[in-house]
XYZ file of C-alpha atoms in Angstrom:
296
model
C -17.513 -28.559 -0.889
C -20.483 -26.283 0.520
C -20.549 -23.018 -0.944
C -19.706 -20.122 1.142
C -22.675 -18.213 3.071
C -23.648 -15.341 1.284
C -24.417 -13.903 5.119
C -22.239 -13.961 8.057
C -23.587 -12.343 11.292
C -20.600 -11.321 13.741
C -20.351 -9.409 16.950
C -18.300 -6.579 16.797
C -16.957 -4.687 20.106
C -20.757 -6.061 21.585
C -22.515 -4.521 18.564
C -24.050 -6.932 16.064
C -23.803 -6.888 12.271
C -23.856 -9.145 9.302
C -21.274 -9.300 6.712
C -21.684 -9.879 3.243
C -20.452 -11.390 0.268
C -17.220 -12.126 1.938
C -15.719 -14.359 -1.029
C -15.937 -11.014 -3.788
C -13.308 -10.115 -5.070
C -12.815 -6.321 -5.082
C -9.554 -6.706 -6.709
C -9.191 -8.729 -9.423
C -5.318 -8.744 -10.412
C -4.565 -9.895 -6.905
C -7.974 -11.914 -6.415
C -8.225 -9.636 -3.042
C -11.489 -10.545 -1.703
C -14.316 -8.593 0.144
C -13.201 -10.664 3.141
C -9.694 -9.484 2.713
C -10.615 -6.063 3.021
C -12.539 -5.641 6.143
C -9.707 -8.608 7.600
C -7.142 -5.371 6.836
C -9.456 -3.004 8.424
C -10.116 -5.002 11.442
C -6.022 -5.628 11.956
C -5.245 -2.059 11.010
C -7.763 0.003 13.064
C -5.639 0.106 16.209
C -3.539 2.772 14.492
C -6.306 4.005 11.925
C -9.068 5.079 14.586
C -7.479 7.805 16.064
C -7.174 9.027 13.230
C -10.631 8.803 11.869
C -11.937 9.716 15.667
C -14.924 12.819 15.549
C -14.088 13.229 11.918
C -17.158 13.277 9.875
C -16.504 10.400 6.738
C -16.495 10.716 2.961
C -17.000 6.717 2.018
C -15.531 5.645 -1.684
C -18.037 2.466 -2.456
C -16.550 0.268 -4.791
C -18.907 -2.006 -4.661
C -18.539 -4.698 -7.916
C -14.448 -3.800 -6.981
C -12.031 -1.495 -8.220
C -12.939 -2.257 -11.328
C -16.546 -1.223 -11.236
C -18.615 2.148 -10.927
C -17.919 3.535 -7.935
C -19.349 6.319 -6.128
C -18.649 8.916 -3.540
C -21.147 8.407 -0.553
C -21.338 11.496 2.043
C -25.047 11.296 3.536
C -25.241 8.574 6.340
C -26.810 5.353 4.238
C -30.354 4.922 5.655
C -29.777 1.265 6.252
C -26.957 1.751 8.675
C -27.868 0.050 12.363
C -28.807 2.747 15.179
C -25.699 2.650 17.062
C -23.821 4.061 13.876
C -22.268 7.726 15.422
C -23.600 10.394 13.565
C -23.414 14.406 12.748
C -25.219 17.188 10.859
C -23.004 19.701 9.261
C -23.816 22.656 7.387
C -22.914 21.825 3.628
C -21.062 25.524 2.458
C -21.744 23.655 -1.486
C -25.474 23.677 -1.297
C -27.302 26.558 -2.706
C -30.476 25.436 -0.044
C -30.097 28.106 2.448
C -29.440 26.145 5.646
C -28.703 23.115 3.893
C -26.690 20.112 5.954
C -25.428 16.728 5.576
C -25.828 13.990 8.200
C -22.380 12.545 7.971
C -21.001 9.215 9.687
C -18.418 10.068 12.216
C -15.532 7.687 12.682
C -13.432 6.621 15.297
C -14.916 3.254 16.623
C -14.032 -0.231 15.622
C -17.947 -1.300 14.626
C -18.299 1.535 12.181
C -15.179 0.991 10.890
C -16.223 -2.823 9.908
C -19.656 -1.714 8.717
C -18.023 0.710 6.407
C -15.620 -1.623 5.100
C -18.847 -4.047 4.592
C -20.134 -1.969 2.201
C -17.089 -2.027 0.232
C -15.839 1.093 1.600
C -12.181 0.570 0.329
C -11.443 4.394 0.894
C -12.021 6.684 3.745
C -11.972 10.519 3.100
C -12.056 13.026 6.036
C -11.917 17.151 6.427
C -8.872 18.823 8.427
C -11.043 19.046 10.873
C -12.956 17.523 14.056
C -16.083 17.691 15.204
C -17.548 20.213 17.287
C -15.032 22.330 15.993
C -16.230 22.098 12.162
C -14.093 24.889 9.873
C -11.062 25.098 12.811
C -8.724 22.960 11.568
C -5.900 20.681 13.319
C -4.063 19.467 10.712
C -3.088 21.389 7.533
C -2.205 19.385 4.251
C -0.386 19.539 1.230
C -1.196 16.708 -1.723
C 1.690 16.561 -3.976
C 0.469 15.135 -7.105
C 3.089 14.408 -10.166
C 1.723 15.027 -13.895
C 2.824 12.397 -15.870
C 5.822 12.227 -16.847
C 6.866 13.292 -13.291
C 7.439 10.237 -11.055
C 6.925 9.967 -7.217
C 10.675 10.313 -6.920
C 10.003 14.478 -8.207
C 7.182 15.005 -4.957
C 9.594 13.635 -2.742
C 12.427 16.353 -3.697
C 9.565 19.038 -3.690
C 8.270 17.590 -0.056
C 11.756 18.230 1.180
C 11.449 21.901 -0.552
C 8.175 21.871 1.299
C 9.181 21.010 5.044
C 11.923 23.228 5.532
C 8.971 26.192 5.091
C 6.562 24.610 7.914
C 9.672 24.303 10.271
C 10.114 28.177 9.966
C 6.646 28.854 11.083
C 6.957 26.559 13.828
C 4.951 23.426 11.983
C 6.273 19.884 11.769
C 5.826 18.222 8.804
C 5.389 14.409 8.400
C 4.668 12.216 5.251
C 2.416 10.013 3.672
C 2.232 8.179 0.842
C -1.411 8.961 -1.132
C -1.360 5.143 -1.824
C -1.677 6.114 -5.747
C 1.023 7.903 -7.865
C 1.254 10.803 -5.504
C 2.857 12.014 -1.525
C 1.330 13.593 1.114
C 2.462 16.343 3.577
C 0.498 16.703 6.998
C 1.266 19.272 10.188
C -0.306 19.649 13.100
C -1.894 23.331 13.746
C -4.240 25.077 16.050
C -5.859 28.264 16.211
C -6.352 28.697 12.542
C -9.766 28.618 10.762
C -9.977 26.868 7.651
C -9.413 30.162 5.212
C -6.452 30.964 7.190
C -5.148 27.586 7.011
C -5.875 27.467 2.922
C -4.212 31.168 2.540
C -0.765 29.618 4.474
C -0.564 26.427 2.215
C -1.237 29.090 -0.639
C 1.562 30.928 0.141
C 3.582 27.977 0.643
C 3.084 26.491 -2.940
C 3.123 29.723 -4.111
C 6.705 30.578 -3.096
C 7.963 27.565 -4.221
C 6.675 28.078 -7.939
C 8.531 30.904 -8.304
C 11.538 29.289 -7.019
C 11.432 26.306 -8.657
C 9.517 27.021 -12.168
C 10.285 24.277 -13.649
C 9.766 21.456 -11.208
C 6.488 23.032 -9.203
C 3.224 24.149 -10.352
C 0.398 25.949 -7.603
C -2.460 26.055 -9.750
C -4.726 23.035 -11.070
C -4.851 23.914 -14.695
C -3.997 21.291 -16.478
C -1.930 22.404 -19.492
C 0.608 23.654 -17.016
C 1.129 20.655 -15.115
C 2.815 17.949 -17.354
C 5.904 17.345 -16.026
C 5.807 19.082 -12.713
C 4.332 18.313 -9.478
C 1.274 20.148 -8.359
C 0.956 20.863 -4.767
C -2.731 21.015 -4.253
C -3.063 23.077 -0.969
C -6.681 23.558 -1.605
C -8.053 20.363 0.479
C -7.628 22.816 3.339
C -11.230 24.145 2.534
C -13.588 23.300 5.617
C -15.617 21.254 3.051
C -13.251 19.439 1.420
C -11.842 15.863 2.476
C -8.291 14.017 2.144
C -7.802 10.172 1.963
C -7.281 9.228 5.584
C -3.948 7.531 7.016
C -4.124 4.032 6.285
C -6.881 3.926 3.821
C -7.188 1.223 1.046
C -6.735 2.888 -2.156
C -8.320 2.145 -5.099
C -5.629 0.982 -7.401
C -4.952 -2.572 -9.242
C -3.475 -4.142 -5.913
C -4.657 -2.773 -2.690
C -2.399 -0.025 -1.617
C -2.410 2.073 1.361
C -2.034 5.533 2.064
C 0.986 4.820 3.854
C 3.257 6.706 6.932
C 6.758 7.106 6.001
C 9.710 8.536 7.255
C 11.808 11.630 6.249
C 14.858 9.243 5.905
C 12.510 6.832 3.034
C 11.189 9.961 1.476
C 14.861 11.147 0.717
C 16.638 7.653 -0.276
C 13.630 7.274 -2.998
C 15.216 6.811 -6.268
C 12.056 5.020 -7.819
C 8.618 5.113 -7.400
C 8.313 1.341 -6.209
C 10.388 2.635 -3.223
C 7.075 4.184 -1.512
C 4.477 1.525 -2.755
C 3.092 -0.728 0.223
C -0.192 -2.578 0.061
C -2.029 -3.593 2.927
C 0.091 -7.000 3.817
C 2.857 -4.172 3.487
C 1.435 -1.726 6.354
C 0.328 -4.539 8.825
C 4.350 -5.960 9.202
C 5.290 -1.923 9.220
C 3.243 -1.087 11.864
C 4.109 -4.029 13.546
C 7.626 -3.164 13.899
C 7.451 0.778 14.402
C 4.252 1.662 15.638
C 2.300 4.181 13.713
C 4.420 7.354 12.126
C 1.966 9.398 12.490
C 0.669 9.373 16.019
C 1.740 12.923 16.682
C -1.350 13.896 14.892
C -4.050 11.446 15.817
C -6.507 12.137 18.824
């Protein structure tokens, strides 16, 4: 048998690229290959590029799999062909007066595959699109259980949680995080990102004093065994949340995963609101994608 080429060179949407070390496996308790990955991409980005579209991208490289060192990559990779979209933003973390980061922007099906090339298994963007960087359209809340709280504990405090956006005129929608955790996402206009930030705030901070013993609004991390934290904080202008539909790091390749109000209540068990990616392809398939209220 003749080994596989190490070098593949595909056309993409009528842009060019070559594709690398397609037989790696990235995850080795499912033997998910390199290959695999950009396959799911390719299938999924129908659904996932709106999403991603005049966003600028956080890229999580894992490039010797999720097993390896892996590594956060915001600055545009110098390599990167000439007809990868980019963007310089102003970086609010740098203490360089005027600083800025040339970001990738998503939203088209060439970048996507170059990304996923570079064993890109996650994609992290802001709240926010581009021209409009700090004016948020969606506002996000990250419920996160601390062990030994289960998945099953952010889905009763998600249903705490929508009930609040409904009174100021939000709808809220879910998402799995594709790890231990569930994710609440509304559209919004007309808000800059501090205003945005002080509403979540508010939010999780009504519903600690509520529920005491179930919901914790701050990050320290002696107070959050047992509870779920609802991290509102990713509503900063410069921070990022794992995109719909983004590979997640874990031992099998999950998604960050669309669900529906009617899965988040009936979940009795964490395994309830687990999907990897062969998972996400047959839902979307059959219902479309939950969240296109939200995507451009």
């Amino acid at each position: 048998m003749s080994p596989e080429p190490q070098k593949v060179p595909v056309d993409v949407d009528g842009r060019k690229l070559t594709l690398t070390n397609l037989g790696k496996v990235l995850y080795p308790e499912t033997g998910f290959t390199k290959a695999q990955v950009i396959d799911y991409y390719l299938r999924i980005a129908p659904v996932l590029l709106p999403h991603l579209a005049g966003r600028p991208l956080t890229l999580k490289r894992y490039p010797n799999g999720v097993d390896g060192e892996s590594f956060f990559t915001k600055h545009a990779p110098a390599h990167r062909p000439g007809w990868v979209p980019t963007a310089r933003v102003p970086s609010p973390g740098s203490r360089a007066r005027g600083a800025t980061v040339l970001y990738l922007v998503g939203g088209d099906l060439p970048t996507l595959i170059w990304t996923a090339n570079l064993a890109s298994l996650e994609l992290h963007t802001p709240m926010w699109r581009l021209p409009h960087i700090g004016e948020p359209d969606l506002l996000v809340f990250d419920l996160d259980p601390g062990p030994p709280a289960p998945l099953v504990e952010c889905c009763a405090v998600a249903q705490l949680l929508r009930p609040l956006l409904a009174e100021r005129g939000l709808t809220a929608l879910a998402k799995t995080s594709g790890g231990k955790g569930l994710q609440l996402v509304a559209a919004v206009s007309g808000l800059t990102s501090q205003q945005a930030s002080d509403l979540a705030l508010g939010m999780a901070e009504r519903l600690e004093r509520e529920h005491p013993g179930l919901i914790v609004s701050r990050m320290t991390k002696r107070l959050r065994p047992g509870k779920v934290l609802i991290d509102w904080s990713q509503n900063n202008a410069a921070k990022t949340t794992v995109a719909p539909y983004s590979l997640r790091a874990m031992a099998r390749p999950t998604v960050s995963t669309p669900v529906t109000w009617d899965e988040v209540g009936g979940c009795s068990r964490p395994e309830d609101l687990v999907f990897t990616s062969d998972d996400v392809l047959e839902r979307v398939a059959g219902h479309g994608d939950l969240l296109a209220s939200l995507a451009a």
